[in-house]
């Protein structure tokens, strides 16, 4: 992944913001788990809602329109899913694993490289996004997700889709690596920018709207001051300005007890130290050097 290729993958971002930040391929381990889980959920959604006969959702009344009624899978998507099911039926485990990986990659590519025109929700990807926009557990179940939370789901799909496209470009041009940027630019221009009538063309547009809305959104839990400016209330708890000194003293006593009673086991023969007198040099280059060996702390 060169910087030039990273910039090509993220060209849609440069066009929308004017910034030339490239694709950020490094992610924390926890973020990777979240992103890949979301992409796996897309695969499961396609299997349950599109592939399985009868669909996943229950029709409450005869004329109710379900997601499966709107989604229109392409021939490439149907073929890729059939290949996945055939690969899973293979008896040789190594052969089956390799075949499944190739078939899943083809399905993801078919889901990304899909022109939807004026009917966005015929795309399995955008139908899945509609499901992600609703809260599924906890307080407020069934309500709309907050703009920032929904945008996080879209970020996960966008990042993993970029990874899939880059993997496909490397595979497609493995005999001539110099052609990878050319192929990447071509496929991104066609399917992965805001003006494209494709699943991720819509997703990238939605993200722009969500960023705009998110800036104007009012936080749910805000501190409120009384009219006289002497009392602040936060989530049902009131605090007066005259109580600040008591609060600070209380926190100090708790910290002191935690340090001396629990961490130092109530040791009495320790040399008293004043932390503000300690010196440290963060630019110290000596191996093993620390504030313990600093001359000023002798």
Short mmCIF file of C-alpha atoms in Angstrom, two decimals:
data_model
loop_
_atom_site.label_atom_id
_atom_site.label_comp_id
_atom_site.label_asym_id
_atom_site.label_seq_id
_atom_site.Cartn_x
_atom_site.Cartn_y
_atom_site.Cartn_z
CA UNK A 1 0.00 0.00 0.00
CA UNK A 2 1.85 3.06 -1.26
CA UNK A 3 0.75 6.62 -0.42
CA UNK A 4 -0.36 7.08 -4.03
CA UNK A 5 -2.63 4.04 -3.86
CA UNK A 6 -3.95 5.15 -0.47
CA UNK A 7 -4.81 8.55 -2.00
CA UNK A 8 -6.63 6.90 -4.91
CA UNK A 9 -8.72 4.81 -2.51
CA UNK A 10 -9.61 7.91 -0.53
CA UNK A 11 -10.06 10.28 -3.48
CA UNK A 12 -13.77 10.65 -2.66
CA UNK A 13 -12.72 12.20 0.68
CA UNK A 14 -10.38 14.68 -0.98
CA UNK A 15 -13.12 15.73 -3.38
CA UNK A 16 -15.62 16.33 -0.56
CA UNK A 17 -13.36 17.99 2.00
CA UNK A 18 -10.49 19.44 -0.03
CA UNK A 19 -8.04 17.47 2.12
CA UNK A 20 -5.65 14.93 0.60
CA UNK A 21 -5.65 12.37 3.40
CA UNK A 22 -5.05 8.87 2.08
CA UNK A 23 -6.67 5.60 3.08
CA UNK A 24 -5.72 4.84 6.68
CA UNK A 25 -4.94 1.17 6.61
CA UNK A 26 -3.78 1.01 10.24
CA UNK A 27 -6.54 0.44 12.80
CA UNK A 28 -6.52 -0.57 16.45
CA UNK A 29 -7.29 -4.23 17.15
CA UNK A 30 -10.65 -3.41 18.73
CA UNK A 31 -11.63 -1.27 15.73
CA UNK A 32 -10.72 -4.06 13.33
CA UNK A 33 -12.94 -6.48 15.25
CA UNK A 34 -15.84 -4.02 15.03
CA UNK A 35 -15.31 -3.29 11.33
CA UNK A 36 -14.94 -6.91 10.25
CA UNK A 37 -17.92 -7.92 12.40
CA UNK A 38 -20.07 -5.38 10.57
CA UNK A 39 -18.93 -6.75 7.21
CA UNK A 40 -19.69 -10.30 8.33
CA UNK A 41 -23.15 -9.15 9.42
CA UNK A 42 -23.70 -7.89 5.88
CA UNK A 43 -22.92 -11.38 4.58
CA UNK A 44 -25.34 -12.94 7.08
CA UNK A 45 -28.01 -10.38 6.16
CA UNK A 46 -27.70 -11.27 2.49
CA UNK A 47 -27.97 -14.98 3.28
CA UNK A 48 -31.01 -14.65 5.52
CA UNK A 49 -32.96 -11.92 3.72
CA UNK A 50 -32.04 -12.45 0.07
CA UNK A 51 -30.81 -16.02 -0.40
CA UNK A 52 -33.02 -18.02 1.94
CA UNK A 53 -36.42 -18.93 0.53
CA UNK A 54 -39.17 -17.05 2.34
CA UNK A 55 -36.77 -14.41 3.67
CA UNK A 56 -35.93 -13.58 7.27
CA UNK A 57 -38.69 -11.14 8.22
CA UNK A 58 -42.25 -12.07 9.14
CA UNK A 59 -45.11 -10.40 7.31
CA UNK A 60 -47.51 -8.91 9.88
CA UNK A 61 -50.23 -8.33 7.26
CA UNK A 62 -50.69 -9.56 3.68
CA UNK A 63 -49.92 -6.24 2.00
CA UNK A 64 -46.84 -5.44 4.10
CA UNK A 65 -43.69 -4.76 2.05
CA UNK A 66 -40.59 -6.48 3.45
CA UNK A 67 -36.93 -5.75 2.64
CA UNK A 68 -36.75 -8.93 0.59
CA UNK A 69 -39.53 -7.60 -1.66
CA UNK A 70 -37.50 -4.49 -2.51
CA UNK A 71 -34.02 -5.98 -2.84
CA UNK A 72 -33.10 -6.98 -6.39
CA UNK A 73 -29.88 -9.06 -6.35
CA UNK A 74 -27.81 -9.04 -9.50
CA UNK A 75 -26.86 -12.14 -11.44
CA UNK A 76 -23.28 -11.80 -10.15
CA UNK A 77 -24.49 -11.65 -6.54
CA UNK A 78 -26.73 -14.71 -6.97
CA UNK A 79 -23.93 -16.66 -8.65
CA UNK A 80 -21.41 -15.75 -5.94
CA UNK A 81 -23.80 -16.86 -3.18
CA UNK A 82 -24.46 -20.15 -4.99
CA UNK A 83 -20.71 -20.69 -5.21
CA UNK A 84 -20.40 -20.13 -1.45
CA UNK A 85 -23.05 -22.77 -0.74
CA UNK A 86 -21.37 -25.24 -3.13
CA UNK A 87 -17.97 -24.61 -1.53
CA UNK A 88 -19.39 -25.26 1.94
CA UNK A 89 -20.58 -28.66 0.74
CA UNK A 90 -17.11 -29.80 -0.36
CA UNK A 91 -15.69 -32.69 1.67
CA UNK A 92 -12.04 -31.67 1.47
CA UNK A 93 -11.61 -29.05 4.22
CA UNK A 94 -8.62 -27.25 2.66
CA UNK A 95 -10.27 -27.12 -0.74
CA UNK A 96 -13.54 -25.96 0.82
CA UNK A 97 -11.85 -23.19 2.84
CA UNK A 98 -10.06 -21.82 -0.22
CA UNK A 99 -13.19 -22.01 -2.36
CA UNK A 100 -15.30 -20.27 0.29
CA UNK A 101 -12.80 -17.42 0.60
CA UNK A 102 -12.77 -16.84 -3.16
CA UNK A 103 -16.57 -17.01 -3.38
CA UNK A 104 -17.05 -14.59 -0.46
CA UNK A 105 -14.66 -12.13 -2.08
CA UNK A 106 -16.66 -12.35 -5.33
CA UNK A 107 -19.89 -11.72 -3.42
CA UNK A 108 -18.47 -8.68 -1.64
CA UNK A 109 -17.23 -7.30 -4.97
CA UNK A 110 -20.64 -7.90 -6.55
CA UNK A 111 -22.30 -6.06 -3.65
CA UNK A 112 -19.91 -3.10 -3.97
CA UNK A 113 -19.84 -2.89 -7.78
CA UNK A 114 -23.60 -2.57 -8.19
CA UNK A 115 -25.44 0.23 -9.99
CA UNK A 116 -28.77 0.99 -8.29
CA UNK A 117 -29.99 4.03 -10.21
CA UNK A 118 -32.98 5.75 -8.58
CA UNK A 119 -33.96 2.74 -6.42
CA UNK A 120 -31.23 2.64 -3.75
CA UNK A 121 -32.79 0.02 -1.51
CA UNK A 122 -32.78 -2.64 -4.17
CA UNK A 123 -29.14 -2.93 -3.09
CA UNK A 124 -28.60 -5.50 -0.31
CA UNK A 125 -25.91 -3.21 1.13
CA UNK A 126 -28.21 -0.19 1.47
CA UNK A 127 -31.03 -2.37 2.81
CA UNK A 128 -28.59 -3.60 5.45
CA UNK A 129 -27.67 0.03 6.25
CA UNK A 130 -31.35 0.77 6.82
CA UNK A 131 -31.38 -1.98 9.47
CA UNK A 132 -28.28 -0.51 11.11
CA UNK A 133 -30.02 2.86 11.41
CA UNK A 134 -32.39 1.48 14.07
CA UNK A 135 -31.49 0.64 17.66
CA UNK A 136 -31.78 -3.09 18.29
CA UNK A 137 -31.08 -3.37 22.01
CA UNK A 138 -31.14 -1.43 25.25
CA UNK A 139 -33.05 1.76 25.98
CA UNK A 140 -34.79 3.23 22.95
CA UNK A 141 -34.95 -0.07 21.07
CA UNK A 142 -36.58 0.43 17.67
CA UNK A 143 -35.80 4.17 17.56
CA UNK A 144 -33.38 5.82 15.16
CA UNK A 145 -29.68 5.67 15.97
CA UNK A 146 -27.88 8.89 16.83
CA UNK A 147 -26.13 10.43 13.76
CA UNK A 148 -22.66 9.68 15.15
CA UNK A 149 -23.48 6.06 15.98
CA UNK A 150 -25.01 5.39 12.57
CA UNK A 151 -22.06 7.07 10.89
CA UNK A 152 -19.76 4.66 12.73
CA UNK A 153 -21.53 1.74 11.04
CA UNK A 154 -21.11 3.41 7.65
CA UNK A 155 -17.43 4.04 8.41
CA UNK A 156 -16.96 0.33 9.08
CA UNK A 157 -18.58 -0.63 5.77
CA UNK A 158 -16.67 2.04 3.84
CA UNK A 159 -13.26 1.07 5.24
CA UNK A 160 -13.71 -2.67 4.68
CA UNK A 161 -15.09 -2.09 1.17
CA UNK A 162 -11.97 -0.06 0.35
CA UNK A 163 -9.89 -2.98 1.60
CA UNK A 164 -11.83 -5.39 -0.61
CA UNK A 165 -11.31 -3.17 -3.68
CA UNK A 166 -7.58 -2.87 -3.00
CA UNK A 167 -7.29 -6.65 -2.56
CA UNK A 168 -9.15 -7.15 -5.85
CA UNK A 169 -6.90 -4.66 -7.66
CA UNK A 170 -3.76 -6.44 -6.38
CA UNK A 171 -5.18 -9.82 -7.41
CA UNK A 172 -6.30 -8.58 -10.82
CA UNK A 173 -2.96 -6.95 -11.66
CA UNK A 174 -0.63 -9.40 -9.91
CA UNK A 175 1.35 -9.93 -13.11
CA UNK A 176 2.03 -6.21 -13.56
CA UNK A 177 2.11 -4.30 -10.28
CA UNK A 178 2.54 -0.97 -12.06
CA UNK A 179 -1.05 -1.27 -13.32
CA UNK A 180 -2.55 -1.48 -9.80
CA UNK A 181 -2.98 2.34 -9.43
CA UNK A 182 -4.56 2.53 -12.90
CA UNK A 183 -7.03 -0.27 -12.20
CA UNK A 184 -7.76 1.11 -8.72
CA UNK A 185 -8.50 4.60 -10.04
CA UNK A 186 -10.82 3.17 -12.70
CA UNK A 187 -12.90 1.03 -10.35
CA UNK A 188 -13.09 3.71 -7.63
CA UNK A 189 -14.23 6.35 -10.12
CA UNK A 190 -16.99 4.05 -11.34
CA UNK A 191 -18.27 2.65 -8.04
CA UNK A 192 -16.71 4.46 -5.07
CA UNK A 193 -17.37 8.20 -5.18
CA UNK A 194 -20.25 10.45 -4.16
CA UNK A 195 -21.60 11.03 -7.68
CA UNK A 196 -21.88 7.32 -8.51
CA UNK A 197 -25.38 5.80 -8.32
CA UNK A 198 -24.00 2.80 -6.47
CA UNK A 199 -24.38 1.51 -2.89
CA UNK A 200 -21.26 3.28 -1.69
CA UNK A 201 -22.02 6.37 -3.73
CA UNK A 202 -25.15 6.68 -1.56
CA UNK A 203 -23.29 5.76 1.63
CA UNK A 204 -20.66 8.43 1.00
CA UNK A 205 -23.42 11.00 0.44
CA UNK A 206 -25.18 9.91 3.64
CA UNK A 207 -21.96 10.35 5.58
CA UNK A 208 -21.68 13.95 4.39
CA UNK A 209 -25.23 14.61 5.59
CA UNK A 210 -24.56 12.87 8.92
CA UNK A 211 -21.40 14.91 9.54
CA UNK A 212 -23.43 18.07 8.94
CA UNK A 213 -26.30 16.99 11.16
CA UNK A 214 -23.95 15.68 13.86
CA UNK A 215 -22.35 19.11 14.27
CA UNK A 216 -25.74 20.70 14.94
CA UNK A 217 -27.05 17.89 17.16
CA UNK A 218 -27.69 18.79 20.78
CA UNK A 219 -26.12 16.46 23.30
CA UNK A 220 -28.65 14.48 25.31
CA UNK A 221 -27.00 14.99 28.67
CA UNK A 222 -26.04 18.61 29.30
CA UNK A 223 -25.15 20.44 32.48
CA UNK A 224 -27.62 23.19 33.38
CA UNK A 225 -26.87 26.23 35.48
CA UNK A 226 -29.34 27.91 37.78
CA UNK A 227 -30.32 31.50 37.04
CA UNK A 228 -28.16 32.83 39.88
CA UNK A 229 -25.14 30.93 38.56
CA UNK A 230 -24.51 29.20 41.89
CA UNK A 231 -25.89 25.71 41.18
CA UNK A 232 -25.19 23.28 38.35
CA UNK A 233 -27.41 20.26 37.60
CA UNK A 234 -26.28 17.22 35.60
CA UNK A 235 -28.41 14.10 35.08
CA UNK A 236 -30.40 14.69 38.23
CA UNK A 237 -27.45 15.61 40.47
CA UNK A 238 -27.16 19.17 41.79
CA UNK A 239 -23.92 20.77 42.95
CA UNK A 240 -23.59 24.20 44.53
CA UNK A 241 -20.49 26.32 44.16
CA UNK A 242 -20.11 26.39 47.95
CA UNK A 243 -19.74 22.59 47.87
CA UNK A 244 -16.78 22.55 45.46
CA UNK A 245 -14.15 22.84 48.22
CA UNK A 246 -15.80 19.99 50.17
CA UNK A 247 -15.86 17.85 47.02
CA UNK A 248 -12.16 18.46 46.30
CA UNK A 249 -11.21 17.68 49.89
CA UNK A 250 -13.28 14.49 49.81
CA UNK A 251 -11.66 13.29 46.57
CA UNK A 252 -8.21 14.07 47.98
CA UNK A 253 -8.93 12.05 51.13
CA UNK A 254 -10.13 9.09 49.05
CA UNK A 255 -7.03 9.25 46.86
CA UNK A 256 -4.79 9.50 49.94
CA UNK A 257 -6.49 6.48 51.51
CA UNK A 258 -6.16 4.46 48.29
CA UNK A 259 -2.45 5.25 48.02
CA UNK A 260 -1.30 4.86 51.62
CA UNK A 261 -3.80 2.39 53.05
CA UNK A 262 -4.23 0.01 50.12
CA UNK A 263 -1.28 0.41 47.74
CA UNK A 264 1.45 1.13 50.33
CA UNK A 265 -0.09 -1.11 53.01
CA UNK A 266 -0.10 1.73 55.58
CA UNK A 267 3.71 1.87 55.59
CA UNK A 268 5.01 4.35 58.21
CA UNK A 269 8.76 4.38 57.57
CA UNK A 270 8.73 5.80 54.04
CA UNK A 271 10.60 8.99 53.25
CA UNK A 272 8.02 11.72 52.68
CA UNK A 273 8.06 13.14 49.17
CA UNK A 274 6.55 16.20 47.58
CA UNK A 275 5.66 15.25 44.02
CA UNK A 276 5.88 18.81 42.72
CA UNK A 277 9.59 18.83 43.59
CA UNK A 278 10.40 15.80 41.43
CA UNK A 279 12.14 16.44 38.10
CA UNK A 280 11.97 14.37 34.95
CA UNK A 281 13.50 14.68 31.50
CA UNK A 282 11.38 13.12 28.76
CA UNK A 283 14.20 13.66 26.25
CA UNK A 284 16.67 11.58 28.26
CA UNK A 285 18.46 9.23 25.87
CA UNK A 286 20.45 7.13 28.38
CA UNK A 287 19.44 3.49 28.42
CA UNK A 288 17.51 2.70 31.59
CA UNK A 289 17.33 6.36 32.58
CA UNK A 290 14.33 7.56 34.58
CA UNK A 291 13.30 10.20 37.10
CA UNK A 292 14.86 8.00 39.79
CA UNK A 293 18.35 8.72 38.41
CA UNK A 294 17.73 12.41 37.64
CA UNK A 295 20.44 14.55 39.37
CA UNK A 296 17.88 17.01 40.71
CA UNK A 297 16.11 14.22 42.60
CA UNK A 298 19.21 13.14 44.54
#
